[in-house]
PDB file of C-alpha atoms in Angstrom:
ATOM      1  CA  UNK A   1     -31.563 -34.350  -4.023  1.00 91.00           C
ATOM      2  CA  UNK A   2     -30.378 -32.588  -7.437  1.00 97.00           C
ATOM      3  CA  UNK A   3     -30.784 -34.859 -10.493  1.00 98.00           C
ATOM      4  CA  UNK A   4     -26.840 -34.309 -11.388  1.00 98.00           C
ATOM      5  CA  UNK A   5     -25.765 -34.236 -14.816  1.00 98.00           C
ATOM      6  CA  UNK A   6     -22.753 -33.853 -16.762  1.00 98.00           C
ATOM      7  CA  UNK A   7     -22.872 -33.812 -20.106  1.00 98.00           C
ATOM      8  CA  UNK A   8     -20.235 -36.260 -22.020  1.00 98.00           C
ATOM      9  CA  UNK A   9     -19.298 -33.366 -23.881  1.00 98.00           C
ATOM     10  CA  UNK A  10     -18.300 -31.488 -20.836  1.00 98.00           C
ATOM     11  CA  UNK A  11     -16.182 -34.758 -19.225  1.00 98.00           C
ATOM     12  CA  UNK A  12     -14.528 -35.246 -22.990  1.00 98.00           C
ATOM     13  CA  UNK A  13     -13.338 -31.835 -23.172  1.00 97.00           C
ATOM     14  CA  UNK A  14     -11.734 -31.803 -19.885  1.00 97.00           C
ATOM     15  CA  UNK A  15      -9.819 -35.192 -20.172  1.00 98.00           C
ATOM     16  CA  UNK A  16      -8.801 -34.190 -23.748  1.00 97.00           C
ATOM     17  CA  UNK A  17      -6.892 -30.815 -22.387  1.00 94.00           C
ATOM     18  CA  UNK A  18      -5.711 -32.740 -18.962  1.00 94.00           C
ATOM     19  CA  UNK A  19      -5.526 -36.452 -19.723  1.00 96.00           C
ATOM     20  CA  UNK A  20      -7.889 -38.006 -17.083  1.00 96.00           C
ATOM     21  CA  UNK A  21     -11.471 -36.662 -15.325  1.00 96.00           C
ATOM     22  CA  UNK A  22      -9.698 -36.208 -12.227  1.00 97.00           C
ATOM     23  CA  UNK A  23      -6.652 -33.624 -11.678  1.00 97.00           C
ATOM     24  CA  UNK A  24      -6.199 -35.089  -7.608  1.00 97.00           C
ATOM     25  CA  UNK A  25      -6.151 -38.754  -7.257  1.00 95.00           C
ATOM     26  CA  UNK A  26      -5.221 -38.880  -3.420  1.00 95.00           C
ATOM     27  CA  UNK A  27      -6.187 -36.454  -0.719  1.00 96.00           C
ATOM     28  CA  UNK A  28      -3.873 -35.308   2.106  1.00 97.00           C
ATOM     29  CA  UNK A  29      -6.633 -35.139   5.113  1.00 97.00           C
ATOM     30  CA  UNK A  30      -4.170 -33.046   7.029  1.00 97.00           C
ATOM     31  CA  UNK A  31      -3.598 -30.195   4.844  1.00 98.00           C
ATOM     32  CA  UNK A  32      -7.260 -30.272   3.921  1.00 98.00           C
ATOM     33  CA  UNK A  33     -10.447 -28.529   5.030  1.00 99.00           C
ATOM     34  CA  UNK A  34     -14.116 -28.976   4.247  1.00 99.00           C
ATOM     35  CA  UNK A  35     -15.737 -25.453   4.132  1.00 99.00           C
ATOM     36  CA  UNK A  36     -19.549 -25.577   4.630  1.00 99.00           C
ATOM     37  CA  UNK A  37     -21.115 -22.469   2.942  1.00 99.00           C
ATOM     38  CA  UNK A  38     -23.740 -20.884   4.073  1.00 98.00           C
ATOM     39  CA  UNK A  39     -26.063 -23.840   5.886  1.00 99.00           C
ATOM     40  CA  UNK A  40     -27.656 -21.037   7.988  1.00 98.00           C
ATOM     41  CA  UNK A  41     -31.678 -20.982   8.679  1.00 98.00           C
ATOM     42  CA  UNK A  42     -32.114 -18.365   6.390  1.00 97.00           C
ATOM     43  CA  UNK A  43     -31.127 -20.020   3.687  1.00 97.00           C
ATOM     44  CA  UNK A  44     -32.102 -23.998   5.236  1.00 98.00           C
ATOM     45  CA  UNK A  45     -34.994 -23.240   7.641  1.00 98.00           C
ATOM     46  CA  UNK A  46     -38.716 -23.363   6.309  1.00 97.00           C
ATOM     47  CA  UNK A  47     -40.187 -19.975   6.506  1.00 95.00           C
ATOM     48  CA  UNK A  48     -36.990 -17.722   5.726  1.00 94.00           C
ATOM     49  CA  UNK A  49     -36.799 -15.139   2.456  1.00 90.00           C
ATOM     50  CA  UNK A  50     -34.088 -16.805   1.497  1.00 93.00           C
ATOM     51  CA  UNK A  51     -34.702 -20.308   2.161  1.00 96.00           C
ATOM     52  CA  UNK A  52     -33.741 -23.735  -0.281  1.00 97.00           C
ATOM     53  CA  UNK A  53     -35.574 -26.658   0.147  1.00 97.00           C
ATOM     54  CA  UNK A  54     -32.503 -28.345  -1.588  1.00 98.00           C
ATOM     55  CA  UNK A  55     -30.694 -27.378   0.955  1.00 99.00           C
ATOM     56  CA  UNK A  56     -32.528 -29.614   3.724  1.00 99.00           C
ATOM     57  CA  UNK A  57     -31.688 -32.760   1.830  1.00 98.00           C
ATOM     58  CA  UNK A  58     -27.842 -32.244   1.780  1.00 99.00           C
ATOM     59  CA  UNK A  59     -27.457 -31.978   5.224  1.00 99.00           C
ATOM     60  CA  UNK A  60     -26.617 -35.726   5.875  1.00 99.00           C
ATOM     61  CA  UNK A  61     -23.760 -35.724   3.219  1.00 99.00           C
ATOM     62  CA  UNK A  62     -21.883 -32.777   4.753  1.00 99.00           C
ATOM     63  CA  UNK A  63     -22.323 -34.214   8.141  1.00 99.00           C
ATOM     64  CA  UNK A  64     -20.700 -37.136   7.045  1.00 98.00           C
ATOM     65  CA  UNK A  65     -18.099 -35.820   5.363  1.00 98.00           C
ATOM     66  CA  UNK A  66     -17.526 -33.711   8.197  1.00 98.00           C
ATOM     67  CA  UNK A  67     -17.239 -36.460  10.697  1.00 98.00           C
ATOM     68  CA  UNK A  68     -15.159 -38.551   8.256  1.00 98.00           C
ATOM     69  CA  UNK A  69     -12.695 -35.810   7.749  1.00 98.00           C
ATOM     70  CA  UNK A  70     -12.409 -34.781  11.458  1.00 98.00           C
ATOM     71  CA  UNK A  71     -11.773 -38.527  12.158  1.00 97.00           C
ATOM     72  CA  UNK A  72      -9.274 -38.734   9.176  1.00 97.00           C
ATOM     73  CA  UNK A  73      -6.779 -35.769  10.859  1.00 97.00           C
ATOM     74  CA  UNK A  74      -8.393 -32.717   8.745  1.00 98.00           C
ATOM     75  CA  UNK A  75     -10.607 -29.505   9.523  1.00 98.00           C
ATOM     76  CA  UNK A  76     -13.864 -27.900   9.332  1.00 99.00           C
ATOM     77  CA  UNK A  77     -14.687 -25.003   8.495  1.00 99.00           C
ATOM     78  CA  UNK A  78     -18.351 -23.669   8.827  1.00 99.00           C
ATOM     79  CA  UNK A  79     -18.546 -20.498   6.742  1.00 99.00           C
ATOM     80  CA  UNK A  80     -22.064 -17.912   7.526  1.00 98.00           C
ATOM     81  CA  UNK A  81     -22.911 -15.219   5.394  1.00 96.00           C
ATOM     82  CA  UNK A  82     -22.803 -12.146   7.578  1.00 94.00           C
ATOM     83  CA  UNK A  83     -25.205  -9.083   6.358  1.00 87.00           C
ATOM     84  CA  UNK A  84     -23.037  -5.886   7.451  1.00 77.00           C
ATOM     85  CA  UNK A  85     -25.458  -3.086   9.661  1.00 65.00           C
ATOM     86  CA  UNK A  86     -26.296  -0.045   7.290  1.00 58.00           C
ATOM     87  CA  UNK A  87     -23.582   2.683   6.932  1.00 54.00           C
ATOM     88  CA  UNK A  88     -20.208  -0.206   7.070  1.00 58.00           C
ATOM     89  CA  UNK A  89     -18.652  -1.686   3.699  1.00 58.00           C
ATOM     90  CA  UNK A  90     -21.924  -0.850   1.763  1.00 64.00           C
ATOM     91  CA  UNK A  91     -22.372  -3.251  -1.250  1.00 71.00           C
ATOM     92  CA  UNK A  92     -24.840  -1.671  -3.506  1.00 71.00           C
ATOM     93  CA  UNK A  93     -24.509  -3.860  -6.953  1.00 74.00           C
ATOM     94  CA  UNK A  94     -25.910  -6.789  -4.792  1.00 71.00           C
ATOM     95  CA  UNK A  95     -28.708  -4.687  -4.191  1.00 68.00           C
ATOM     96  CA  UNK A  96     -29.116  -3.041  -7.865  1.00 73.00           C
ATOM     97  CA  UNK A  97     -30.156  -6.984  -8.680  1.00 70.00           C
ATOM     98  CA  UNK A  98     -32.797  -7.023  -5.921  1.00 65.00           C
ATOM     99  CA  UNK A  99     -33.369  -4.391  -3.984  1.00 61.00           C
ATOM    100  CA  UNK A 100     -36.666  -5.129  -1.964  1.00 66.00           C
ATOM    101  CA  UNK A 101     -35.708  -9.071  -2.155  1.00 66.00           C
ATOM    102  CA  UNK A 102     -31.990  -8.310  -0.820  1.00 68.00           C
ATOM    103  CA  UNK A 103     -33.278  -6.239   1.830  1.00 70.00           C
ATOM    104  CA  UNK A 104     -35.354  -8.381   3.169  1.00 76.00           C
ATOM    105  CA  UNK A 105     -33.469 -11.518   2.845  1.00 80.00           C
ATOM    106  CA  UNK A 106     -30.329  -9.434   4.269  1.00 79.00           C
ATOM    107  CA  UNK A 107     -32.253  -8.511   7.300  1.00 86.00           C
ATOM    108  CA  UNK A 108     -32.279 -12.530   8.389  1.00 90.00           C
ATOM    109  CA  UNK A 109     -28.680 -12.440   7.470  1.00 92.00           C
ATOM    110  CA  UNK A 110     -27.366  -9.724  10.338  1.00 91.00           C
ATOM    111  CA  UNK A 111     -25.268 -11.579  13.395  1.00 93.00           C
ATOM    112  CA  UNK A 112     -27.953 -11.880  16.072  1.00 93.00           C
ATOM    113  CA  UNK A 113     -30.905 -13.042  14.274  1.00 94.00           C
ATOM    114  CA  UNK A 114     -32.249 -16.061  14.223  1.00 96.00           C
ATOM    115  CA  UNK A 115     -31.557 -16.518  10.177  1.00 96.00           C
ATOM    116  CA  UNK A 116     -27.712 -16.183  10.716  1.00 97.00           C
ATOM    117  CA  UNK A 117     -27.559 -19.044  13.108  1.00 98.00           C
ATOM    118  CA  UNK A 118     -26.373 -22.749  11.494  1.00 99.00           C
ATOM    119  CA  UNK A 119     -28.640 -24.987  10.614  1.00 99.00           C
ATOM    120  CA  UNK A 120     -29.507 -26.805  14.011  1.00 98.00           C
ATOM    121  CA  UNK A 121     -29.212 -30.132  12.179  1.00 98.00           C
ATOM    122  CA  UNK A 122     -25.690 -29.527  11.264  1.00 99.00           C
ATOM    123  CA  UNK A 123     -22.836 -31.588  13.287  1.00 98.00           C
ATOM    124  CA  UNK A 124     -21.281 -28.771  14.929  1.00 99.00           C
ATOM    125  CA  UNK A 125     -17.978 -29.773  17.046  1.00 98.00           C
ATOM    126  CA  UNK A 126     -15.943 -27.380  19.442  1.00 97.00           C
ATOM    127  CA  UNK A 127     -12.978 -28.134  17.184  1.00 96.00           C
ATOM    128  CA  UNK A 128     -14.056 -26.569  14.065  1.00 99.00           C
ATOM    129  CA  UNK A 129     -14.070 -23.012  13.078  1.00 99.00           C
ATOM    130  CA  UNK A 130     -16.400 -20.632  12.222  1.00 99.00           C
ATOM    131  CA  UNK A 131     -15.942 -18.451   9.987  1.00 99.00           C
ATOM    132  CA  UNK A 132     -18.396 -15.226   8.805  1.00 98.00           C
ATOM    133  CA  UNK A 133     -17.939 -13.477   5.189  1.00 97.00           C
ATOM    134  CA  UNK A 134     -19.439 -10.234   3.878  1.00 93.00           C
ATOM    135  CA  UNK A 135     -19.563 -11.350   0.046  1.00 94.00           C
ATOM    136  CA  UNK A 136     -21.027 -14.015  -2.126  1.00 95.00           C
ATOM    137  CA  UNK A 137     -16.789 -15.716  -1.958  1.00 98.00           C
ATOM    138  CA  UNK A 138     -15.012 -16.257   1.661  1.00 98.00           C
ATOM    139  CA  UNK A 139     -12.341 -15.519  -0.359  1.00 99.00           C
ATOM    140  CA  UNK A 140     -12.404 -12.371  -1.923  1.00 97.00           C
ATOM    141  CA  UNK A 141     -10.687  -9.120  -0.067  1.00 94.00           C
ATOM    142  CA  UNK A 142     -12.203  -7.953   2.454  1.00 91.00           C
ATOM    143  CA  UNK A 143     -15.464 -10.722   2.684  1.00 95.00           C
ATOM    144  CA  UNK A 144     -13.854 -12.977   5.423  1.00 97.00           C
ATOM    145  CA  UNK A 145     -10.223 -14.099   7.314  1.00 98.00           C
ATOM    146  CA  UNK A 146     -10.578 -17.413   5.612  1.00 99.00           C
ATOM    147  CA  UNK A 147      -7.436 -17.430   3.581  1.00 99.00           C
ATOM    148  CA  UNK A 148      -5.242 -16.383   6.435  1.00 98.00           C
ATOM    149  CA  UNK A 149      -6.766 -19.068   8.505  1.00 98.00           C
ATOM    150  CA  UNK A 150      -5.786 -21.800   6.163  1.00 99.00           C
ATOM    151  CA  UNK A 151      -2.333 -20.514   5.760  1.00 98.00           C
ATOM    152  CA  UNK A 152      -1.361 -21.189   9.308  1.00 98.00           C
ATOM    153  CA  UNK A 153      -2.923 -24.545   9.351  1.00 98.00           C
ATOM    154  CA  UNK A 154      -0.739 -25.100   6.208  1.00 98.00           C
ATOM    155  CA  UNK A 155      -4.079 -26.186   4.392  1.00 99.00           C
ATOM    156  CA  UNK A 156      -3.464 -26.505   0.650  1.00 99.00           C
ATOM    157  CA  UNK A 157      -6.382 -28.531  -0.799  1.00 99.00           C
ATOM    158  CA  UNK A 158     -10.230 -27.402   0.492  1.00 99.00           C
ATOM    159  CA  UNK A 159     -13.974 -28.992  -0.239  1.00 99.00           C
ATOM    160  CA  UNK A 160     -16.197 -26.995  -0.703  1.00 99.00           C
ATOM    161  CA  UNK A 161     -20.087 -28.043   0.249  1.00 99.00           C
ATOM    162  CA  UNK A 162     -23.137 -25.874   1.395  1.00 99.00           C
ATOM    163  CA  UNK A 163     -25.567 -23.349  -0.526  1.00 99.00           C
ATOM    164  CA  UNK A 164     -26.261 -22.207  -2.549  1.00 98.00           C
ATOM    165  CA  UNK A 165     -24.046 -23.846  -5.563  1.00 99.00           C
ATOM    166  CA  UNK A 166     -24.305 -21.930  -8.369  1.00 98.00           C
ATOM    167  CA  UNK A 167     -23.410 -18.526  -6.094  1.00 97.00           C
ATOM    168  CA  UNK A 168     -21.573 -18.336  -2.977  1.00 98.00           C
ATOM    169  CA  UNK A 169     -20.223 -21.982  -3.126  1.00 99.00           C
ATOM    170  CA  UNK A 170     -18.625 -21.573  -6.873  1.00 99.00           C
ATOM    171  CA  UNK A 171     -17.956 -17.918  -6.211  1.00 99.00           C
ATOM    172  CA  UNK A 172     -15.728 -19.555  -2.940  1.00 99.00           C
ATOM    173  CA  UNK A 173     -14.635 -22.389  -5.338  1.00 99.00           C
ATOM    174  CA  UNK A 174     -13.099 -20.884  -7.898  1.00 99.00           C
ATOM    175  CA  UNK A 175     -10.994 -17.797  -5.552  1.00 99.00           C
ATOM    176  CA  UNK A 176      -9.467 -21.159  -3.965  1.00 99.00           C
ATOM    177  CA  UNK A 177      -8.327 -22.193  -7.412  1.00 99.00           C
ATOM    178  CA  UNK A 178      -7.073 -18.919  -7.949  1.00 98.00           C
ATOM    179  CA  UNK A 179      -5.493 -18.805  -4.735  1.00 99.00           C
ATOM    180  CA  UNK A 180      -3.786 -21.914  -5.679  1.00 99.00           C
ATOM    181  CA  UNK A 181      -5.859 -24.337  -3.513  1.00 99.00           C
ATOM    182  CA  UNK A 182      -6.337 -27.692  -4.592  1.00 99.00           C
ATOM    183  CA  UNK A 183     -10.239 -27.877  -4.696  1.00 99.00           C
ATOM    184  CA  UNK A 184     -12.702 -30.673  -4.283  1.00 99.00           C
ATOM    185  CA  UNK A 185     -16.459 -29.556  -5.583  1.00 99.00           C
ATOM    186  CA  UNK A 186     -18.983 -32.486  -4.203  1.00 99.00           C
ATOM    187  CA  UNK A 187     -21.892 -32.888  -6.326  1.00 99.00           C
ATOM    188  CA  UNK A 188     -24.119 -34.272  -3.631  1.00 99.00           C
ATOM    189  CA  UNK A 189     -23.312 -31.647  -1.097  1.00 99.00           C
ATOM    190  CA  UNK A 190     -24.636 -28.240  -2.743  1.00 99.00           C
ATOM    191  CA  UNK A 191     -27.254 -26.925  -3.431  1.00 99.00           C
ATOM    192  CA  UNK A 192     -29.452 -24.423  -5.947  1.00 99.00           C
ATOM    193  CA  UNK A 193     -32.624 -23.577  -6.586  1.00 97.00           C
ATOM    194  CA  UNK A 194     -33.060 -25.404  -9.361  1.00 98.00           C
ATOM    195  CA  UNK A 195     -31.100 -28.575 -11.323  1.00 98.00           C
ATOM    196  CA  UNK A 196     -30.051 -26.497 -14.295  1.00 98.00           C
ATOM    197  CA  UNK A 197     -28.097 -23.943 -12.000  1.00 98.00           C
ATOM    198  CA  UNK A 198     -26.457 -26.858 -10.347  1.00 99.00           C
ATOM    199  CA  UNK A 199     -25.572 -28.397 -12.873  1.00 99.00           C
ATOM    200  CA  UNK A 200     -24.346 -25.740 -14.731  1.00 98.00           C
ATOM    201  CA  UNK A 201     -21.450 -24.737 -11.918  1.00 99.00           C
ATOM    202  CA  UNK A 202     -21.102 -28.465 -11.878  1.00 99.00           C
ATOM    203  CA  UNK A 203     -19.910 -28.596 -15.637  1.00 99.00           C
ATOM    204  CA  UNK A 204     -18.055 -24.973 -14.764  1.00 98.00           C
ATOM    205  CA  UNK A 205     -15.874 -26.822 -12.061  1.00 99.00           C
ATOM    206  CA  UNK A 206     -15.355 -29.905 -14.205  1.00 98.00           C
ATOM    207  CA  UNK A 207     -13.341 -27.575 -16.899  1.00 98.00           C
ATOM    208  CA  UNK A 208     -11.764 -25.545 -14.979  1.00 97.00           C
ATOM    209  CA  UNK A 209     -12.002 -25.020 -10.909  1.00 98.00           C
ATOM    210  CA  UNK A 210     -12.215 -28.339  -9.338  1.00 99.00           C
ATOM    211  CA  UNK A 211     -12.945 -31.998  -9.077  1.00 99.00           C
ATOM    212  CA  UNK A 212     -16.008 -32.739  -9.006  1.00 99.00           C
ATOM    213  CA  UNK A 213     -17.070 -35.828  -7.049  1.00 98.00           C
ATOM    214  CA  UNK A 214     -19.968 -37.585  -5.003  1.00 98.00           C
ATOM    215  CA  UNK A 215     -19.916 -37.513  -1.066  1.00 98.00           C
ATOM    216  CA  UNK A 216     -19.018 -41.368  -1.531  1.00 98.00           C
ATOM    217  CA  UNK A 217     -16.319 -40.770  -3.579  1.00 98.00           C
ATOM    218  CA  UNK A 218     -14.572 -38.351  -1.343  1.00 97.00           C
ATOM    219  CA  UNK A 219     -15.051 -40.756   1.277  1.00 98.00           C
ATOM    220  CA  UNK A 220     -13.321 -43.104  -0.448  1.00 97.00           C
ATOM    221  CA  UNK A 221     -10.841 -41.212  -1.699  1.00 96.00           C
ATOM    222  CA  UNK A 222     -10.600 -39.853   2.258  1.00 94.00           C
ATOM    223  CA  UNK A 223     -10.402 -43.886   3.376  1.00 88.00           C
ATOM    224  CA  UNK A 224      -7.086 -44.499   0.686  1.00 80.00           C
ATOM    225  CA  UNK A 225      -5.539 -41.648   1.735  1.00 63.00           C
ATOM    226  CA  UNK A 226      -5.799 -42.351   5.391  1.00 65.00           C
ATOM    227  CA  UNK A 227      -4.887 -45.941   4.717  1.00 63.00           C
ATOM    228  CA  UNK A 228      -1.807 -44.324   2.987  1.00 61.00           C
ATOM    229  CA  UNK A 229      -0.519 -42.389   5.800  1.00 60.00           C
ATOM    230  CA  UNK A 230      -0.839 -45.367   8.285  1.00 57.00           C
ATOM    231  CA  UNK A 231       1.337 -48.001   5.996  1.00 54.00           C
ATOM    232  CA  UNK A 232       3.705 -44.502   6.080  1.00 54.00           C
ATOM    233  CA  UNK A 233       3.665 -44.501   9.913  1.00 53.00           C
ATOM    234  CA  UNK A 234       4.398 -48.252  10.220  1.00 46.00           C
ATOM    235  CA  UNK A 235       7.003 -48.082   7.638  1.00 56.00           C
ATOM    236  CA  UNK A 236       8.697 -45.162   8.983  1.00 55.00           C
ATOM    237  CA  UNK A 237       8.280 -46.993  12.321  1.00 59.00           C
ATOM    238  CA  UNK A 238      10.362 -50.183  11.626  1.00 61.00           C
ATOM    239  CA  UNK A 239      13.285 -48.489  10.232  1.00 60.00           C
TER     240      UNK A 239
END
């Protein structure tokens, strides 16, 4: 697991502009979603181009939080990276930074192989979605349906989880700010290559994205809120 760390600095700066560490103190489970970037065997599995050792250990955290929000009324979301076939919606920058590594890692990538599937130890249920995206954010135009998706639901507050942090996973995190989603970041549940990277998009969400949090902590925070709506129900019941 990363070695996560925040630098005082970073925390003081963001309570001094805001007034607390935390802009979301409760969590609605039924207009929220848990989108799980990118846990796909070419980026989980030993033996893949693309693959995170990192990205192993997280597993257990976003299956619990998974399972816990399910439980608690909310959705899943399990988002793949999909490698387009040659000739549709080219994206050439992505490989001007790589071109023999992106090739190759893009070729596990393509619907089909074995490297697009999820992870097989992933909690998968019929109920959630799946959802495939073309660019490093599920949100940007054209990468994904994602954002539509959510609207009908009425979803206005997403958690984002997977691999790998410090790219797809803050690139997904900060369009949902921008679309005006309320965004939960959980330090525990991402991963990056290294703990620098990670910890850099951790101290990038802190100031200005999202909350960042523990898996615990948004359990907790998933427990008060569900404890909430049931002393609603009963109240609402006895009038």
């Amino acid at each position: 697991m990363h070695h996560i760390e925040i630098p005082q600095s970073v925390v003081d700066r963001a309570v001094a502009r805001r007034g607390r560490r935390h802009v979301y103190p409760t969590l609605d489970a039924s207009k929220t979603a848990l989108l799980v970037i990118d846990l796909q065997n070419g980026f989980v599995a030993p033996g893949f181009p693309g693959e995170l050792p990192m990205a192993r250990e997280i597993v257990p955290n976003v299956n619990r939080l998974a399972s816990a929000l399910r439980q608690a009324g909310g959705h899943v979301y399990w988002i793949r990276h999909t490698q387009v076939v040659p000739g549709e919606a080219p994206w050439q920058r992505f490989d001007e930074f790589g071109a023999s590594w992106a090739a190759s890692l893009g070729e596990t990538l393509v619907d089909g192989h074995a490297g697009h599937a999820l992870y097989s130890s992933l909690d998968v249920c019929d109920a959630d979605e799946i959802v495939d995206k073309t660019r490093f954010s599920a949100f940007i135009q054209g990468s994904s349906d994602l954002h539509q998706r959510l609207a009908a639901r009425g979803i206005d507050t997403v958690i984002v989880t997977g691999t790998v942090t410090n790219v797809c996973c803050e690139s997904t995190a900060r369009d949902a700010m921008m679309l005006d989603y309320k965004v939960h970041f959980v330090a525990d549940a991402n991963a990056a290559r290294t703990d620098d990277e990670h910890n850099g998009t951790l101290c990038n969400m802190v100031l200005w994205f999202a909350d960042v949090r523990t898996s615990d902590e948004l359990l907790a925070l998933l427990d008060v809120g569900a404890a909430d709506a049931r002393s609603a129900s009963v109240e609402a019941d006895s009038r």
